[in-house]
Short mmCIF file of C-alpha atoms and ligand atoms in Angstrom, two decimals:
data_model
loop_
_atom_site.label_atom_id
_atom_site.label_comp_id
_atom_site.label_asym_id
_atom_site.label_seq_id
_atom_site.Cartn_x
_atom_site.Cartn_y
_atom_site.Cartn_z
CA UNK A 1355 102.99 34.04 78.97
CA UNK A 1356 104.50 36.71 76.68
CA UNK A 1357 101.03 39.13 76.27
CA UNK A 1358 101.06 39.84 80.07
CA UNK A 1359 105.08 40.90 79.93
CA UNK A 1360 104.70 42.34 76.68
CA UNK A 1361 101.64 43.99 77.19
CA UNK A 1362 102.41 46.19 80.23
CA UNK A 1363 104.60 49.29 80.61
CA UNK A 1364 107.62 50.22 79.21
CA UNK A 1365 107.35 47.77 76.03
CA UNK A 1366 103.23 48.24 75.68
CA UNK A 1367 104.35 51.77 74.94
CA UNK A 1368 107.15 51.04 72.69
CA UNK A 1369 104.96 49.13 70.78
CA UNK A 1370 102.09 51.25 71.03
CA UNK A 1371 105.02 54.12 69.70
CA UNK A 1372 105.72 51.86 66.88
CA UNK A 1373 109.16 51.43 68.01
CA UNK A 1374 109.33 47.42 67.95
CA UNK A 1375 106.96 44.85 67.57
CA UNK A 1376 106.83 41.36 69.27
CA UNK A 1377 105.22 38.56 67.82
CA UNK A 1378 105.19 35.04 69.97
CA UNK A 1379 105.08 31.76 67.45
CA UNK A 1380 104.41 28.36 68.61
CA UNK A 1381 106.57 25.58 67.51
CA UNK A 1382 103.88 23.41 67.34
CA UNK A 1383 102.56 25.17 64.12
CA UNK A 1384 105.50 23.22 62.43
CA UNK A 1385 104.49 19.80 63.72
CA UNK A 1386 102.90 17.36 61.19
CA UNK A 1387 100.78 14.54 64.10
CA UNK A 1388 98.02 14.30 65.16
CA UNK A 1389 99.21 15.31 68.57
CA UNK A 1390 101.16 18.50 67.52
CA UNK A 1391 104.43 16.46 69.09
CA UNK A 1392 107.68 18.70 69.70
CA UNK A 1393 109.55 16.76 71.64
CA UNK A 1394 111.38 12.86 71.98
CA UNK A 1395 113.20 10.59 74.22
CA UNK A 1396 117.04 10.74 73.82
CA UNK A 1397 118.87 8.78 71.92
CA UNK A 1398 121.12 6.64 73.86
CA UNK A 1399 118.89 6.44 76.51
CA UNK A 1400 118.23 8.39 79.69
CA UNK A 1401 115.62 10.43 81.96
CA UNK A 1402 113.62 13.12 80.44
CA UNK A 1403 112.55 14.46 76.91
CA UNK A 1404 114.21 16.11 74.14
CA UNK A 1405 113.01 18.75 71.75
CA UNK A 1406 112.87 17.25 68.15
CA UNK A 1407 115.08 19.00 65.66
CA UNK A 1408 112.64 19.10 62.44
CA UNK A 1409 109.71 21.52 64.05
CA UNK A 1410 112.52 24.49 64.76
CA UNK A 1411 114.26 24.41 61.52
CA UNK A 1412 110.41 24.00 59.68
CA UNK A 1413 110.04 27.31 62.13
CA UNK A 1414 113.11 28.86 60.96
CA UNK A 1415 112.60 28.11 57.19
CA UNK A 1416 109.42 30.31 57.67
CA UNK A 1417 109.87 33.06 59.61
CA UNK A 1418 113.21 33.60 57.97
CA UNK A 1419 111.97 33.29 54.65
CA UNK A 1420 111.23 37.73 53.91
CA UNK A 1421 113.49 39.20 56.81
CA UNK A 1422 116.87 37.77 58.45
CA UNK A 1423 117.38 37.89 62.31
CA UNK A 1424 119.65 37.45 64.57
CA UNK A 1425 118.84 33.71 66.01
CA UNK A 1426 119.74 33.34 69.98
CA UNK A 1427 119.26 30.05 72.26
CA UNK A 1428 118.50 30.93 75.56
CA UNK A 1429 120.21 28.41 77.80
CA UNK A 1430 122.36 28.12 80.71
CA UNK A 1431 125.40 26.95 78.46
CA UNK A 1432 125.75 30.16 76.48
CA UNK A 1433 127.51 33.01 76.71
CA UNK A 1434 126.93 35.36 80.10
CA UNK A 1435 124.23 38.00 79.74
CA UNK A 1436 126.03 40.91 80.20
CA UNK A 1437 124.82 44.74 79.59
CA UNK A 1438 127.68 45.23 76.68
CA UNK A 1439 125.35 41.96 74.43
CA UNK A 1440 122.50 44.00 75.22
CA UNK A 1441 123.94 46.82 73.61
CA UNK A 1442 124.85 45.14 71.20
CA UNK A 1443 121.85 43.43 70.10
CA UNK A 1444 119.76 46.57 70.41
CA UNK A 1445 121.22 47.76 67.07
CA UNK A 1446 120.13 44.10 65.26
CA UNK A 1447 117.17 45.15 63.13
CA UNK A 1448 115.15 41.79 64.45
CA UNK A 1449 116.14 39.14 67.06
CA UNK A 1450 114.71 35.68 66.80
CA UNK A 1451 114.59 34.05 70.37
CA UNK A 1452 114.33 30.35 69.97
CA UNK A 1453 112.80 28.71 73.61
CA UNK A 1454 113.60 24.82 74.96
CA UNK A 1455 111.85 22.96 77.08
CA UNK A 1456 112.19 19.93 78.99
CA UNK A 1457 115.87 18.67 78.85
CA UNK A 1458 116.84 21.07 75.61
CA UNK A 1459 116.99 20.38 72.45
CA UNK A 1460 118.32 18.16 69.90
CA UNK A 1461 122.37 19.03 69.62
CA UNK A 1462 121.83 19.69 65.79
CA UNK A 1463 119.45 22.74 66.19
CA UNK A 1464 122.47 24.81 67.75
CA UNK A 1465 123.65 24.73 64.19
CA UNK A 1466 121.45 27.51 63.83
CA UNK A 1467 122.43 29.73 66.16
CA UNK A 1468 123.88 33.22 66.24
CA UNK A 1469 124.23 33.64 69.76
CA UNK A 1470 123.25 31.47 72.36
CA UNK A 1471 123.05 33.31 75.79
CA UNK A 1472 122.42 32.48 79.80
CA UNK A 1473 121.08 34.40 82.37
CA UNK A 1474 123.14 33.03 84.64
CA UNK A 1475 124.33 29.41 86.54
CA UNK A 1476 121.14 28.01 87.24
CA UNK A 1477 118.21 26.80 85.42
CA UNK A 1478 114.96 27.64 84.26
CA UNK A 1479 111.84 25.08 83.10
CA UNK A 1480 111.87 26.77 79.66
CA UNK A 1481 113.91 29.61 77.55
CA UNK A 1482 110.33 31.84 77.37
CA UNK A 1483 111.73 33.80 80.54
CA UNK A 1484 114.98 34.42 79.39
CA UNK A 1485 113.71 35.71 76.62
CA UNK A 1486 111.83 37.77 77.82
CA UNK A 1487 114.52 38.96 79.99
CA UNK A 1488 116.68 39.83 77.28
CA UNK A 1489 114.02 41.50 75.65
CA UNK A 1490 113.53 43.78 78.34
CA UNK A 1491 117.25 44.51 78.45
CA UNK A 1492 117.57 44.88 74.94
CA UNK A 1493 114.15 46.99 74.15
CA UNK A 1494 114.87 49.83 76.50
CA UNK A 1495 118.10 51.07 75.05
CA UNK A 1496 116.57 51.53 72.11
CA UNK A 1497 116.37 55.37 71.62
CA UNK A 1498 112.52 56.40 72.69
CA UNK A 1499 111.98 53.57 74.36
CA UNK A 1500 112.94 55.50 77.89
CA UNK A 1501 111.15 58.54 78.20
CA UNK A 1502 114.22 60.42 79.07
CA UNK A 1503 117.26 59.51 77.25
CA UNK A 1504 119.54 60.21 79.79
CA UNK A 1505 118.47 57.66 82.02
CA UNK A 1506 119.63 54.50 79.82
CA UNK A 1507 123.16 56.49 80.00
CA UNK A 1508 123.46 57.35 83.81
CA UNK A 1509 122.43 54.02 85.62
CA UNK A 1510 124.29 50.99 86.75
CA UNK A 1511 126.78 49.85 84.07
CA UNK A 1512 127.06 52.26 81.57
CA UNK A 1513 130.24 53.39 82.31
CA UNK A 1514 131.42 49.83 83.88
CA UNK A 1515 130.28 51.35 87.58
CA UNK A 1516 127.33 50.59 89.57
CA UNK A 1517 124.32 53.75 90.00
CA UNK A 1518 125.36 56.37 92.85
CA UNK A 1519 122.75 56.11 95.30
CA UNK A 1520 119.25 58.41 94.75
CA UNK A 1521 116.85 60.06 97.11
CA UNK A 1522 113.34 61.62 96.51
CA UNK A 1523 111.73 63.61 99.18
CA UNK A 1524 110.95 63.81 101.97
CA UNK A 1525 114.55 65.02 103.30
CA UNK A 1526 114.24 63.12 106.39
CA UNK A 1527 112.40 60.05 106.78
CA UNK A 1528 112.39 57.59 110.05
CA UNK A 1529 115.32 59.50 111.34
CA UNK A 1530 117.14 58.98 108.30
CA UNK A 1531 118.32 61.76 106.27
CA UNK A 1532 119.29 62.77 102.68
CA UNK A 1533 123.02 63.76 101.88
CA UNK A 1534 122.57 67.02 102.73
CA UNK A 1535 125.13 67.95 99.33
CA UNK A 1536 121.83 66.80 97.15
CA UNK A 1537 119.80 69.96 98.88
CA UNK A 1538 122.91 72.35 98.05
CA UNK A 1539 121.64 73.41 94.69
CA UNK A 1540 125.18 73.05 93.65
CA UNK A 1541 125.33 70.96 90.16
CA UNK A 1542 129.24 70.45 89.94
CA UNK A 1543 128.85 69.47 93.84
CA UNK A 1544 126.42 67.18 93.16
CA UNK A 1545 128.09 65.49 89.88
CA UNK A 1546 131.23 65.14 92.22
CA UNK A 1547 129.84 63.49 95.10
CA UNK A 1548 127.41 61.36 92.41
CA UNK A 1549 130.55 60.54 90.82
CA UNK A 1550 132.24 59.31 94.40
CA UNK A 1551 129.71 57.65 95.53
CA UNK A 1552 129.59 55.62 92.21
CA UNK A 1553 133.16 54.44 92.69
CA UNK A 1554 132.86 53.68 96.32
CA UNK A 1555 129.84 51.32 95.72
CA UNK A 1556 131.36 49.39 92.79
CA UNK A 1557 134.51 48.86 95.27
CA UNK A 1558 132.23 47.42 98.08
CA UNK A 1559 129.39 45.89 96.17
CA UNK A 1560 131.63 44.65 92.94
CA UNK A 1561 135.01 45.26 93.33
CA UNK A 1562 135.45 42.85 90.15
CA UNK A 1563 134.16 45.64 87.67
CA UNK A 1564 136.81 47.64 88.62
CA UNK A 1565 139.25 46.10 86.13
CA UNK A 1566 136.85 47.24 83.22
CA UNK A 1567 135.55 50.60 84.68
CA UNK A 1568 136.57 53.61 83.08
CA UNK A 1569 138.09 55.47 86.16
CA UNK A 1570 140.84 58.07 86.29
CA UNK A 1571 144.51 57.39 87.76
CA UNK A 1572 143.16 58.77 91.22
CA UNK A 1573 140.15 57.75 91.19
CA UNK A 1574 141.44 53.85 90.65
CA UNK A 1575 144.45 54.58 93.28
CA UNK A 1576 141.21 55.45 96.04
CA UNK A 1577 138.71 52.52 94.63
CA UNK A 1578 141.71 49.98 95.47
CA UNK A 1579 142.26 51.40 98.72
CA UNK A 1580 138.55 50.67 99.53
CA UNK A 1581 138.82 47.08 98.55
CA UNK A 1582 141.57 47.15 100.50
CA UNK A 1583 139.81 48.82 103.45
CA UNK A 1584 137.14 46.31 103.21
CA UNK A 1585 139.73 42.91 103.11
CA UNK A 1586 141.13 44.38 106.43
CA UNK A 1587 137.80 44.63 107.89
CA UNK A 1588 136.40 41.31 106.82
CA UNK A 1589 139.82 39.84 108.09
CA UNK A 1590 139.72 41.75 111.55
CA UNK A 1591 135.86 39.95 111.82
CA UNK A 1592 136.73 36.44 110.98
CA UNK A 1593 135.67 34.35 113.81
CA UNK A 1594 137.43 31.55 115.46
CA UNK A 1595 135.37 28.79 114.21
CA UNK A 1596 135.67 26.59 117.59
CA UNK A 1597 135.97 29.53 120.27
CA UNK A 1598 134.31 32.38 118.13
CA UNK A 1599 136.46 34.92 119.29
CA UNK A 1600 138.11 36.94 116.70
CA UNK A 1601 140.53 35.11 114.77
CA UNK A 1602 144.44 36.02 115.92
CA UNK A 1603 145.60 36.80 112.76
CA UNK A 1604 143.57 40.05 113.45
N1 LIG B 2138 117.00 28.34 79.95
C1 LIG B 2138 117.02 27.57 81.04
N2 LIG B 2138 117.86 28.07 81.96
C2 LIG B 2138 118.40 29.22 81.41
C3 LIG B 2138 119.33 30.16 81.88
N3 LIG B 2138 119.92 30.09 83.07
N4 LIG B 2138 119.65 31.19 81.06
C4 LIG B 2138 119.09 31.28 79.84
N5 LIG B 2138 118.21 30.40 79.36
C5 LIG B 2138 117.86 29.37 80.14
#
């Protein structure tokens, strides 16, 4: 599961660069049955399995044993995944991703956690793709990883914004055409209307960043009258939900 996302692309090269290194271990290692067990039935009663606490801290006692690392649960009751942790834990020297299955784990192997993180408010069968997630997130803003280091700066959430929109050639495709300001040649034009364009997206798409994004007096004063601009217009459209004419409040 973690050669075929590991082993293509972006992190096959940064490996391949010597700039990280993954290694995938199997908690079953650190069973002692006959049948390699890893997980139980609850205590207390109740559907489903548990994971059993002794095969993750035998893991732990091991791999932690020459290097420390920063331990984090995935699991949908952590902390939001958020591009500011990835940041974050892209200057950890080593990260040590520990992955439930079935209903989660025994409530005492938490006790071991740095971080525990979510991907969001639903759930997945295991934490393997949530790692992996992460891992992506994490590995490319390490510096080298990108080819060009300018692109980990300019994108989507860097500066609390989401990416101004992009064109490649050709100029006019299907009728539709590219802002003719990106043909001008003219850099400071360009950075201007990048800059714009930025804004305006975050106030249609995610108005909600704007309380974090790093935006000048103006250029706050015009993102609020967007979101402003847009609550009239989704007001003006409500529909009457018996006649479905527009509602009269329009
Ligand atoms: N494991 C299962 N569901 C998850 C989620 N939403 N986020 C992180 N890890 C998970």
């Amino acid at each position: 599961m973690f050669s075929s996302v590991m082993g293509t692309s972006i992190m096959k090269r940064a490996q391949e660069k010597g700039l990280l290194e993954f290694k995938a271990h199997d908690l079953r290692d650190w069973t002692h049955d006959f049948h390699k067990t890893t997980d139980d039935a609850p205590y207390g009663g109740g559907p489903g399995q548990l994971m059993k606490v002794e095969p993750v801290f035998e893991a732990m006692d091991d791999l932690l044993a020459d290097e420390p690392a920063t331990i984090i649960f995935p699991t949908p009751t952590g902390e939001p995944f958020t591009q500011e942790i990835a940041e974050e834990l892209s200057h950890e020297n080593r990260l040590l991703f520990v992955c439930g299955h079935y209903e989660g784990f025994d409530e005492r192997v938490y006790t071991l956690a740095d971080r525990c993180i979510s991907l969001g408010d639903f759930v997945l069968t295991g934490g393997e793709l949530a790692a992996m997630v992460i891992t992506d997130a994490v590995c490319r803003l390490i510096p080298g990883v990108l080819g060009d280091d300018q692109s980990a700066q300019d994108e989507s959430f860097a500066d609390g914004l989401l990416e101004y929109p992009q064109y490649t050639r050709p100029a006019t495709y299907r009728g539709m055409e590219v802002p003719p300001i990106l043909l001008s040649g003219d850099h400071a034009k360009v950075d201007a209307w990048r800059r714009k364009m930025a804004i305006e997206k975050t106030a249609r798409l995610r108005p909600d960043m704007l309380d974090t994004a790093k935006l000048s007096e103006e250029e706050r004063a015009w993102a609020l009258s967007i979101v402003e601009e847009v609550a009239r217009s989704e007001e003006s459209s409500v529909e009457d939900p018996i006649t479905g004419t527009p509602d009269a409040r329009a």
